Every structure is written in structure tokens, then in C-alpha cells.
Tab-separated table of C-alpha atoms in Angstrom:
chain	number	residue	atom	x	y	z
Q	103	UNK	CA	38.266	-66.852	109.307
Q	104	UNK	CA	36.853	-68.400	106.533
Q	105	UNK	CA	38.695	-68.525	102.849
Q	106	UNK	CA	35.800	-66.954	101.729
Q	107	UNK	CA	36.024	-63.870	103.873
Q	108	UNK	CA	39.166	-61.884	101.956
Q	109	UNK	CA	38.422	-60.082	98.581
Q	110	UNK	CA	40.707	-61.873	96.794
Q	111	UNK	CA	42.843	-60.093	93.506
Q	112	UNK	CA	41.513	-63.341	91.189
Q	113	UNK	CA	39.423	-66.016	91.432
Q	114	UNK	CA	40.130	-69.213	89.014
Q	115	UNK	CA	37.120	-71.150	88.315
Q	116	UNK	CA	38.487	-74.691	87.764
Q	117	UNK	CA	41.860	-76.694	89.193
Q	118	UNK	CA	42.886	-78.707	86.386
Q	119	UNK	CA	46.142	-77.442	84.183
Q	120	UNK	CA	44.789	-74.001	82.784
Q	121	UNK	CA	44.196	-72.791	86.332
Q	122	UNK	CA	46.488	-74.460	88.491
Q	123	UNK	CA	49.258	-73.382	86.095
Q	124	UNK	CA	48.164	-69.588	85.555
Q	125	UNK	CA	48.134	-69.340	89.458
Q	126	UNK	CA	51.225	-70.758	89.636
Q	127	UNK	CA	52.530	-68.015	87.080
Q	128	UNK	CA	50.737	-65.218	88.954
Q	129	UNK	CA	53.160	-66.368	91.939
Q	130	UNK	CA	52.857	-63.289	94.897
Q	131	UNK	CA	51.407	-60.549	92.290
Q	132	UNK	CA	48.464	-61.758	93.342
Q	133	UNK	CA	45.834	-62.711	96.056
Q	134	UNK	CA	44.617	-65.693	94.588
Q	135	UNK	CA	41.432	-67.935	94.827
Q	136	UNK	CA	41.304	-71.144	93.010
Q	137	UNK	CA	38.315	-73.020	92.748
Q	138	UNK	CA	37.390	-76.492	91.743
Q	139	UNK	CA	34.319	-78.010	90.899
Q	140	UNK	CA	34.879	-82.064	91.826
Q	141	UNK	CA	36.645	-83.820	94.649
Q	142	UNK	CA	40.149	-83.099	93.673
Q	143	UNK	CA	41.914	-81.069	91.225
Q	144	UNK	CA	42.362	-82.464	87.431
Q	145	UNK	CA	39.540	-85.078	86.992
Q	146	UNK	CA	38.311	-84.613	83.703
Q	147	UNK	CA	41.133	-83.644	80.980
Q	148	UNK	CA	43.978	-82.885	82.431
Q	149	UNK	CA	43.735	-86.350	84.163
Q	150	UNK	CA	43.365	-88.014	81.050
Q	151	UNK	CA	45.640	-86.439	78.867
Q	152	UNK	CA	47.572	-88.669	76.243
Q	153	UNK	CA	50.880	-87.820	78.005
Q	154	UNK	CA	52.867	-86.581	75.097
Q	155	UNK	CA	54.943	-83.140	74.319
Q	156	UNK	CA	55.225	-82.372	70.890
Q	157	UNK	CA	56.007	-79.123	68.943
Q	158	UNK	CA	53.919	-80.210	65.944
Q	159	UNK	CA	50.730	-81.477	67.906
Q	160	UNK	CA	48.292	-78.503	67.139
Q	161	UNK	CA	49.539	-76.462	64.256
Q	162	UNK	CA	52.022	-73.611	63.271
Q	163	UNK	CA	49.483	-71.677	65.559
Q	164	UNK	CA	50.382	-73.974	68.586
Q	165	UNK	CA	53.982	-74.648	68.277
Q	166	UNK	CA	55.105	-71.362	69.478
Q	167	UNK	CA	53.547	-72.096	72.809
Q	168	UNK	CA	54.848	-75.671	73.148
Q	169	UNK	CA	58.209	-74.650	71.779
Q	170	UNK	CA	58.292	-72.252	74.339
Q	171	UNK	CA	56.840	-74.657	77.149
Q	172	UNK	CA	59.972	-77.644	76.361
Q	173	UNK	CA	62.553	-75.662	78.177
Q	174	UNK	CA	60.830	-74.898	81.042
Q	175	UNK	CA	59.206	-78.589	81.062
Q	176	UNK	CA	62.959	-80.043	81.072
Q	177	UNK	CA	63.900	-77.503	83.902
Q	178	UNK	CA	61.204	-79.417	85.994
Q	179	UNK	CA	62.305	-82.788	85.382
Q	180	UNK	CA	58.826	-83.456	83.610
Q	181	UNK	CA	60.109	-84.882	79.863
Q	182	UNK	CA	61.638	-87.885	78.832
Q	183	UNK	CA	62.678	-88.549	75.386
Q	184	UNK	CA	60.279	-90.735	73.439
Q	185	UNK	CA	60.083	-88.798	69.349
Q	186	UNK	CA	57.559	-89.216	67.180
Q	187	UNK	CA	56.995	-90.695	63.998
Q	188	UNK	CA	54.488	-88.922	61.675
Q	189	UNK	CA	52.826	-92.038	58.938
Q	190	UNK	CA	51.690	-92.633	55.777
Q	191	UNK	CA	50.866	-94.772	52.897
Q	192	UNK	CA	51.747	-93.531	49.159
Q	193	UNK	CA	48.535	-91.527	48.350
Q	194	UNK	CA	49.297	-89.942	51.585
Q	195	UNK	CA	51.946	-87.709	50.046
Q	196	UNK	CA	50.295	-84.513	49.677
Q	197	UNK	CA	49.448	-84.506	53.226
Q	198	UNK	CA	53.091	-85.179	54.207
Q	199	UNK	CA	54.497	-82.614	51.871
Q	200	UNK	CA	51.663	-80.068	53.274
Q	201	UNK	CA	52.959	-80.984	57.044
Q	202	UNK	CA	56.591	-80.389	56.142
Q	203	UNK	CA	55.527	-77.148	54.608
Q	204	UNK	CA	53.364	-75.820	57.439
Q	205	UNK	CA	56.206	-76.291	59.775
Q	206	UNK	CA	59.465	-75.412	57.691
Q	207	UNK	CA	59.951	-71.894	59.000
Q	208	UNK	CA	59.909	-72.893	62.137
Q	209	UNK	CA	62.845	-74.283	64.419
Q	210	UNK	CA	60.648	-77.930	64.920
Q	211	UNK	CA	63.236	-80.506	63.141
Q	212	UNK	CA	61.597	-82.581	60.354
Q	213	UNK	CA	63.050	-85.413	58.836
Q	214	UNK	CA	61.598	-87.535	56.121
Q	215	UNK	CA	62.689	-91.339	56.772
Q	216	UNK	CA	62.279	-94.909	55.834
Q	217	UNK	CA	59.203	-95.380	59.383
Q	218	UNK	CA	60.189	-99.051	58.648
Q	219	UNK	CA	63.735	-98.579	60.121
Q	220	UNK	CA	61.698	-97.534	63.315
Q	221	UNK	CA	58.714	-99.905	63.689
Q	222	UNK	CA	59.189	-103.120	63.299
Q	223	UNK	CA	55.923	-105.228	61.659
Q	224	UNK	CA	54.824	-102.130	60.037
Q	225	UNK	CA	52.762	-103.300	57.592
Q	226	UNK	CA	54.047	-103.052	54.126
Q	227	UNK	CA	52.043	-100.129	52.053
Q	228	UNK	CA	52.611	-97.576	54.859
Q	229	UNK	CA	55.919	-96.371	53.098
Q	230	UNK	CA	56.261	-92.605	54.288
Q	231	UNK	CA	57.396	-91.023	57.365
Q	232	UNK	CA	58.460	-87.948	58.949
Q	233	UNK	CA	60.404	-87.929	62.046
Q	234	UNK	CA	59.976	-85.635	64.937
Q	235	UNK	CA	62.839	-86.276	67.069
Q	236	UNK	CA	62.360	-83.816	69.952
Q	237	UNK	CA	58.756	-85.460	71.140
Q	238	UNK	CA	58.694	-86.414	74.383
Q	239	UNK	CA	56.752	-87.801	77.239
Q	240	UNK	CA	55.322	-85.651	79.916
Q	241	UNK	CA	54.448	-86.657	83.585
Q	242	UNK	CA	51.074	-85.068	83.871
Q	243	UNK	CA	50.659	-85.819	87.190
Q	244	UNK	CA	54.158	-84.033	88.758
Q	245	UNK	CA	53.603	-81.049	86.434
Q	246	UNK	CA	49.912	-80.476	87.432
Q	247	UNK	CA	50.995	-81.053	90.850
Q	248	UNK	CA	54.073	-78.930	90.800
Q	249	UNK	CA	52.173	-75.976	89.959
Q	250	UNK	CA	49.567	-76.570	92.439
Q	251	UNK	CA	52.175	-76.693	94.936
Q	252	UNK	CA	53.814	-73.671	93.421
Q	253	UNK	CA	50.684	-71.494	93.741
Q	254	UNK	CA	50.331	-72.781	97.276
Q	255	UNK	CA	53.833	-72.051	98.378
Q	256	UNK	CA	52.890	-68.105	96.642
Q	257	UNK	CA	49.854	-67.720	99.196
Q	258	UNK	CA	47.183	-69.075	96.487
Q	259	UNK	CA	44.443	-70.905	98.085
Q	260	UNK	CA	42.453	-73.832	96.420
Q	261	UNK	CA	38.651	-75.125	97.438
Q	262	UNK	CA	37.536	-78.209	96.145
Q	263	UNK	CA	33.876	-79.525	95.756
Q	264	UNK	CA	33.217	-75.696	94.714
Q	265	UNK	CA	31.122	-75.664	91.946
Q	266	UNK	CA	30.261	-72.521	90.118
Q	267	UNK	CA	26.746	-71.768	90.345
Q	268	UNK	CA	27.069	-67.769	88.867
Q	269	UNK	CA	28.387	-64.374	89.609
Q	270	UNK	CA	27.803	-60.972	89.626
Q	271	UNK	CA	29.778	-58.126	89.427
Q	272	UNK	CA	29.179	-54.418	91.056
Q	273	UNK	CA	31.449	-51.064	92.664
Q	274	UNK	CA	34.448	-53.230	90.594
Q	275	UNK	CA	34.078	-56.685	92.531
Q	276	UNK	CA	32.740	-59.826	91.582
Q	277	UNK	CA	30.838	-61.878	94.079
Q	278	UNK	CA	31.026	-65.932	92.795
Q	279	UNK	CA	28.554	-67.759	94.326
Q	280	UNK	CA	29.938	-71.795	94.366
Q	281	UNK	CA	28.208	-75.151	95.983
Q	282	UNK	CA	31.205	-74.399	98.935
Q	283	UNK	CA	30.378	-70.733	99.755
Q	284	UNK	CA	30.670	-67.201	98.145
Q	285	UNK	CA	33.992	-65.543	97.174
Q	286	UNK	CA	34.326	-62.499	95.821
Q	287	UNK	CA	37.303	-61.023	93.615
Q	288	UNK	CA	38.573	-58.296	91.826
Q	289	UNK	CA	39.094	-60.433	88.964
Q	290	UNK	CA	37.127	-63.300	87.797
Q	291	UNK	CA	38.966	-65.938	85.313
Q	292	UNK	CA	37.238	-68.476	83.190
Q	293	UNK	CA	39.843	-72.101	83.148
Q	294	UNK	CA	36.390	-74.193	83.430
Q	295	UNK	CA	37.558	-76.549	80.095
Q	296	UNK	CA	34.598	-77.903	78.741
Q	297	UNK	CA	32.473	-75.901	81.304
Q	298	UNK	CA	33.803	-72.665	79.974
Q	299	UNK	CA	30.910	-70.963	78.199
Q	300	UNK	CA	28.511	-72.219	80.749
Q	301	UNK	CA	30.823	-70.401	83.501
Q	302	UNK	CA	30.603	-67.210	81.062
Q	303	UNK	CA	26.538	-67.111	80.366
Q	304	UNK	CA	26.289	-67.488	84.342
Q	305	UNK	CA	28.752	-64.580	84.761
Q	306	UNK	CA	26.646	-62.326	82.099
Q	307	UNK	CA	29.705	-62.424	79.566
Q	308	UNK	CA	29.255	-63.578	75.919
Q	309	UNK	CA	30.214	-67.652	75.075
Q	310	UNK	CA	32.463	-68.072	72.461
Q	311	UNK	CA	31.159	-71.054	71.107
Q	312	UNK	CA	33.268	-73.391	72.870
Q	313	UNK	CA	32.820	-77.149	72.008
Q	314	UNK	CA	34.446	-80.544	73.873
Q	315	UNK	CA	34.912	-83.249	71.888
Q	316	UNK	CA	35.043	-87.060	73.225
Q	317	UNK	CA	38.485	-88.509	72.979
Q	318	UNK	CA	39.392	-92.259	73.356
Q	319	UNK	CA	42.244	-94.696	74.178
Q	320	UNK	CA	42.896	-97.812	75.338
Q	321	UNK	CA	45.903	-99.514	76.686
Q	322	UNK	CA	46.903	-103.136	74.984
Q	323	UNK	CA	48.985	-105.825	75.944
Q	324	UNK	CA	50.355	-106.812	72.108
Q	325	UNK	CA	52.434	-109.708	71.202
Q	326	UNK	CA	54.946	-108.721	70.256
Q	327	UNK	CA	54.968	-106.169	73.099
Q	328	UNK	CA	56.432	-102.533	72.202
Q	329	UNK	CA	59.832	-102.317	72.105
Q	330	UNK	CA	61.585	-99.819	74.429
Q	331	UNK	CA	62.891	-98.054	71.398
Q	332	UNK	CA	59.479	-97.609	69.366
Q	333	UNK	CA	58.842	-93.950	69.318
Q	334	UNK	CA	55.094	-91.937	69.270
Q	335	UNK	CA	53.782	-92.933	65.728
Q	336	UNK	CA	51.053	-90.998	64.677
Q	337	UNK	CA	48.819	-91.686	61.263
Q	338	UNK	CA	49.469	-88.805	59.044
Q	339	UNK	CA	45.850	-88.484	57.800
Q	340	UNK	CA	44.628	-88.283	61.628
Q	341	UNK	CA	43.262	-92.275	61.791
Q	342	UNK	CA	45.302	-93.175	64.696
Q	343	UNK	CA	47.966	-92.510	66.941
Q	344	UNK	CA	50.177	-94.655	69.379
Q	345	UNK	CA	52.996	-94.686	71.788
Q	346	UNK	CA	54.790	-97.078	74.023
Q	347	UNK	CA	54.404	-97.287	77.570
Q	348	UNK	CA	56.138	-99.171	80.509
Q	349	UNK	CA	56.559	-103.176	80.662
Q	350	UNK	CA	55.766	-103.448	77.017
Q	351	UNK	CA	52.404	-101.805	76.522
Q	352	UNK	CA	50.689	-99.140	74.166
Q	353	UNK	CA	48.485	-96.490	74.669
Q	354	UNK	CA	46.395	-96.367	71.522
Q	355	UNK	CA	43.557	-93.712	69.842
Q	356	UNK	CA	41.688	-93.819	67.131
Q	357	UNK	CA	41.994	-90.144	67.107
Q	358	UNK	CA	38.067	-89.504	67.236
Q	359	UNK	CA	36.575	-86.237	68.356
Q	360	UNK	CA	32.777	-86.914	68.738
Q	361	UNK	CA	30.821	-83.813	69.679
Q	362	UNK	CA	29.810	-83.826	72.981
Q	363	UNK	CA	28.022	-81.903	75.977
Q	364	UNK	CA	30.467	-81.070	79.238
Q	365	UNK	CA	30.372	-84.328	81.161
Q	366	UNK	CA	32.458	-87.129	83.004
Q	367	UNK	CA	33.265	-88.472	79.417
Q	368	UNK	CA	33.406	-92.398	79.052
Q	369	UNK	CA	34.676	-94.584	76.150
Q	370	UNK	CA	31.945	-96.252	74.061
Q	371	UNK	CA	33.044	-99.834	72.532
Q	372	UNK	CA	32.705	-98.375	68.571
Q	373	UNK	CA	35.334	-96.476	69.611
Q	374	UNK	CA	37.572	-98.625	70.758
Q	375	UNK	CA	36.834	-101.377	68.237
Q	376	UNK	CA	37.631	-98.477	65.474
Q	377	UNK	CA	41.279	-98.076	67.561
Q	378	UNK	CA	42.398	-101.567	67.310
Q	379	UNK	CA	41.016	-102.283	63.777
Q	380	UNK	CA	43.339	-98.875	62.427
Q	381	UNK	CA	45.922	-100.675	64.638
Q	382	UNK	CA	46.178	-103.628	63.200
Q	383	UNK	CA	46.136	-102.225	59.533
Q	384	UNK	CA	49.202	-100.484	60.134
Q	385	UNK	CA	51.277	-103.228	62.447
Q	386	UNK	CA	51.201	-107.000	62.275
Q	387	UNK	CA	51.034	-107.450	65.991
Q	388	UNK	CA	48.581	-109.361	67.680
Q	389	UNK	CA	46.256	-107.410	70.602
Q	390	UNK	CA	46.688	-109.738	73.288
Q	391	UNK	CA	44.196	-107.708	75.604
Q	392	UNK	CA	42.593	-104.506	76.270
Q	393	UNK	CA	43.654	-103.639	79.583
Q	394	UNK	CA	41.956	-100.657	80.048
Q	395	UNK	CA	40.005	-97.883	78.248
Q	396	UNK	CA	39.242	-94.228	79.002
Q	397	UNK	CA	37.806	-91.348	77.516
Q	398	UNK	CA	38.463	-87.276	78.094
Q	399	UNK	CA	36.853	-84.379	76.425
Q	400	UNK	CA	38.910	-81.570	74.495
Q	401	UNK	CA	36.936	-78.731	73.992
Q	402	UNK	CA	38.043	-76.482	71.077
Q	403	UNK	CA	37.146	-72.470	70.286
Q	404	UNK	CA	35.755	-72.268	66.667
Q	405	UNK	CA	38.976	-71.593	65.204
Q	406	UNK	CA	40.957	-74.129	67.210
Q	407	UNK	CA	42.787	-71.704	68.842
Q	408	UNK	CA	43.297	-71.159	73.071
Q	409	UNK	CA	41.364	-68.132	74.671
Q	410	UNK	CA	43.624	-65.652	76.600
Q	411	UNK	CA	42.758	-62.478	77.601
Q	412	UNK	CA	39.212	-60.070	78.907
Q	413	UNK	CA	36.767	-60.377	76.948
Q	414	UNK	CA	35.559	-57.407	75.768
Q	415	UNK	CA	32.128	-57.360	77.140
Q	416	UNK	CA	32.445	-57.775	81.207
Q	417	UNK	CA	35.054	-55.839	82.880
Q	418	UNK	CA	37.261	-58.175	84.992
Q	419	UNK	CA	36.449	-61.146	83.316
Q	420	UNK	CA	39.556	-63.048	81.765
Q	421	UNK	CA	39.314	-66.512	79.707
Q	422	UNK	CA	41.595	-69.113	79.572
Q	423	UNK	CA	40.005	-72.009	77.451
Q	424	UNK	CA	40.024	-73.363	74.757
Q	425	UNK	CA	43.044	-75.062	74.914
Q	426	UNK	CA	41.577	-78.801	72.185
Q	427	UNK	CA	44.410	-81.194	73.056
Q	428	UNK	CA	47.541	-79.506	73.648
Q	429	UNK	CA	46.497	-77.519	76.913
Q	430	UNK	CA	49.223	-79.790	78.837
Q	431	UNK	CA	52.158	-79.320	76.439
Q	432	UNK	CA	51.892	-75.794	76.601
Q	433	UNK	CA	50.892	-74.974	79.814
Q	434	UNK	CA	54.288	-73.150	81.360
Q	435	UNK	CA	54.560	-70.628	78.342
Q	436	UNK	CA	51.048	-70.567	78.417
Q	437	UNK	CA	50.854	-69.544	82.218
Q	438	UNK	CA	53.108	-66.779	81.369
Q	439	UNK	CA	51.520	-64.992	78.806
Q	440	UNK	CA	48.303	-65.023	80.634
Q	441	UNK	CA	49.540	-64.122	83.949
Q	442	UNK	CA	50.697	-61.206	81.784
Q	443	UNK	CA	47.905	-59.748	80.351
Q	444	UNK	CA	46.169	-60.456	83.740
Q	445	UNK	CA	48.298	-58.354	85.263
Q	446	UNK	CA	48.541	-55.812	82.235
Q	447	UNK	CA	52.621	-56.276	82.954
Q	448	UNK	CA	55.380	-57.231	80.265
Q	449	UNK	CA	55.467	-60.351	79.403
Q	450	UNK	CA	58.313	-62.735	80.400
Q	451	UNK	CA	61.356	-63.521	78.284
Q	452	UNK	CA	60.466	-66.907	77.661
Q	453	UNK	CA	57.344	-65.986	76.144
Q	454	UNK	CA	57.741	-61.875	74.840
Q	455	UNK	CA	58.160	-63.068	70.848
Q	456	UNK	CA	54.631	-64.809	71.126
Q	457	UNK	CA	51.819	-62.712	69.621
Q	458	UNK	CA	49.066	-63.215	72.123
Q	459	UNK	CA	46.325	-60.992	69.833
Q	460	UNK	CA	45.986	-64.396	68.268
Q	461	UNK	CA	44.805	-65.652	71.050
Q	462	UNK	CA	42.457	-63.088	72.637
Q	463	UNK	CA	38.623	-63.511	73.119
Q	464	UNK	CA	37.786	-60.228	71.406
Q	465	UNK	CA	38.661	-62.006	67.897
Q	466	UNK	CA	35.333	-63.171	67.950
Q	467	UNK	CA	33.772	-59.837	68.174
């Protein structure tokens, strides 16, 4: 019998984080299809992600969801301590008063410190800093792969080289037409990243004006290399951001998000000569090499804000986009509040004080 055969509960168009995660969360309450456009699963962002948890990284609109995620991300052995270190020079002030503000009623620890004491050859005008102890380092790679092996273990099945070509729904059941065969579901869910409005035109549900956005980094050999103790430093006024990585190297952006259409994203050399120039005004290292450059796309709603829930439109079909840059960090408490509304059941402790009406498609209506 073919996978195709069964009329499956949901169908996930698209393997990376968003999906593999929420079919992971939907466990046995569900007969679930996961499909995947490339070779394997997690080629485009979730592949390239910056590898990074922190409870600041997004906004006071965010934080609840990556708060939420750290427990659960410790529980699977996927953080290691790293903190961050928030920058600035002296007309920066406002904008690290404005941070400490947007976050003070919240349980993220802030502290305002001398960032000299934590990066040595910081250059000397860059005299503010804000410390965000409780960043960490994520390993991508286990947690995407964890889930997928979760959902497996739960009877989910996953088809690679299935791209979504469209879909149609009738008598309550969607039939997806994909370059590997036909499936049809009950329930039809929308974790296509970048792809995600093109996924929803070809279903005959509204866009919601999704838009991916090119982001770079490189990896540099410096001299001095990074110390082991040198945490994630990130420019307050969103020029650059850093972070130390095995054997004495950095992974480095400039931070850019240049418009883009869905596609296998690739660095261009402005970018990276942009990277190493902010570099270098904040450190007086030397860039011994550039040993390697990439590129991934975050694609954003309008308001910046994930998309989880039905749109309001098409019966059975359920979005989960959106998620800019911070679709990794939060992907467990994510998982959960989707697989909740999915299912219309309560949500789990870990995530029942999150209000997901922020999050829900119909707020573009």
C-alpha cells in the first residue's frame, strides 16, 4: 500500500522545524502526513539558523514562546550556556533604556554592565551593555531531528521530494496534489516558511502577506581567536551580531534583512564585506580568513508576529508561518499551542498562560 492511499487526520506541507515539531506535538492524536518539498528535511532555514536561544531575540511578543520553549529545550539536552551581551556606544542610550523597558515586566534577567569586562579589544566608544545571562546555544540539528524522530516513533509519516503543486478541498477532505503523488487529509496545514502564501493561493485560502528576508553570516578565523568565555554580543542598534564557536572561531552577521522572493538563498559579497567592516569597528581583532559564508531567508507576517491557527476563509486549513528568526528558539512551546488549536483541545501546561489570539491568522481580517 502506498503512503498515499490512507486519508490521513493532517497533512504538513513542509519538514523543516514548524512542521516536524507540530507533528511531533500532535504525537498519536493524530494520523499524520508530513510532506517535504527538497531532498531531505530542513534545507532552507531551519538548516541555517544562527544557532542561538534567547528570551529577548524577537520582542515582548516573542519571549513568552521562547521562555516557554528553554525548559523543555534543557529537558532534551539541546542548550548549552553561552549569554549574550546586548551593545552600544553613548548616543545609543535611548535604545538601551527602551530595551530594558520593553522587557522589565517580564521574568528575562537584564543587567546593565561595563561589556568591556566581557570582550576583550572592544573598541573604546562602545561603552554600554546589557547582559542577558540565560542565552544559550541550541543544537539545531538534534532538536530538528529529535522531533522528526518523535513524530515517527507516534505513527507520523514523512515524504520527501514532495513538492506542493495545489489542493482542493470537497465532502470535508482535502486532496494535495505533490511532485511525489496525491494525499488527501482531513486537515491541511500550511509550515511552507517562505513558501507559505504560495502554498495558501494554491489551496484557494487568502495570503497574509508573508515576506522572507535574506539573512547573512560568515564564519572567521580572527587573531586573536574568540575566547571560550566571550558570550553572544549583539549591536544594540541592530548593525551586527556575533558569537563564538568551537576551536576559536565566530559566526558573524551584519544583521541584514534584504527583501527577497522564496528561493535557495545565497550570500552576496556586499553583504559580507558590510559584516566584517561593523566587526572591526567594534573589536580590534584582525580577520584572519573567511572560512565560510551562508545565507537563509526569514520570512516575517506584516506585523512580525508567527501565524497559528485556521484561517478564517477555508475550512480545514491551519497556518503555521511566519515565524522571522526565532522559529527555532521557540519551536517546543510553539508545537504545543498549535497542536492545540489543531486539535480544538486544552492547551498544555507549559504553554496554557500564552494568549494565542495574538497569534491567529484571522487578525488580518
Amino acid at each position: 500500500m502506498s503512503v498515499f492511499d490512507p486519508i490521513y487526520d493532517v497533512v504538513i506541507v513542509g519538514a523543516g522545524m514548524a512542521g516536524a515539531s507540530l507533528a511531533a506535538a500532535l504525537g498519536s492524536n493524530a494520523r499524520v502526513l508530513v510532506l517535504e518539498a527538497e531532498a531531505a528535511p530542513g534545507y532552507h532555514a531551519t538548516g541555517r539558523s544562527a544557532a542561538f536561544w534567547s528570551e529577548t531575540y524577537g520582542g515582548p511578543d516573542i519571549q513568552p514562546l521562547t521562555t516557554a520553549s528553554g525548559p523543555l529545550l534543557e529537558a532534551g539536552g539541546h542548550l548549552a550556556p553561552l549569554g549574550s551581551l546586548h551593545i552600544g556606544r553613548a548616543e545609543d542610550g535611548a535604545a538601551i533604556d527602551a530595551f530594558l523597558a520593553a522587557f522589565a515586566d517580564s521574568a528575562v534577567v537584564l543587567d546593565r554592565v561595563d561589556p568591556a569586562a566581557f570582550i576583550p579589544g572592544l573598541r573604546s566608544d562602545w561603552v554600554l551593555g546589557v547582559q542577558e545571562p540565560s542565552c544559550a546555544y541550541i543544537d539545531v540539528a538534534a532538536l530538528h531531528a529529535g522531533s522528526i524522530a518523535t513524530a515517527r516513533r507516534a505513527g507520523a509519516v514523512f515524504v520527501t521530494d514532495a513538492a506542493f503543486q495545489d489542493a482542493t478541498r470537497a465532502d470535508s477532505i482535502w486532496t494535495i496534489a505533490t511532485q511525489a503523488g496525491t494525499a488527501r487529509a482531513r486537515i491541511l496545514v500550511n509550515a511552507a516558511g517562505a513558501w507559505a502564501d504560495s502554498v495558501a493561493i494554491r489551496a484557494g485560502a487568502r495570503p497574509l502577506g508573508l515576506q522572507a528576508y535574506r539573512r547573512t553570516m560568515v564564519q572567521l578565523r580572527t587573531n586573536p581567536g574568540a575566547p571560550d568565555t566571550l558570550p553572544h554580543v549583539a549591536d544594540i542598534a541592530g548593525r551586527f551580531y556575533f558569537k563564538p564557536e568551537p576551536g576559536g572561531r565566530l559566526w558573524l552577521s551584519p544583521h541584514d534583512e534584504t527583501p527577497t522572493d522564496p528561493c535557495d538563498a545565497a550570500p552576496e559579497e556586499i553583504d559580507v564585506a558590510i559584516a566584517i567592516d561593523q566587526f572591526e569597528q567594534a573589536v580590534d581583532w584582525q580577520v584572519a580568513a573567511v572560512e565560510r559564508r551562508w545565507a537563509g531567508l526569514r520570512t516575517f507576517a506584516p506585523d512580525r508576529l508567527p501565524v497559528y491557527g485556521f484561517g478564517r476563509d477555508v475550512p480545514g486549513f491551519f497556518w503555521a508561518a511566519g515565524q522571522g528568526g526565532f522559529g527555532i528558539q521557540t519551536a517546543p512551546a510553539a508545537a504545543l499551542l498549535a497542536a492545540a488549536l489543531l486539535l480544538g483541545s486544552n492547551p498544555d501546561p507549559v504553554v496554557a498562560g500564552i494568549d494565542a489570539d495574538r497569534y491567529a491568522p484571522g487578525r488580518f481580517t
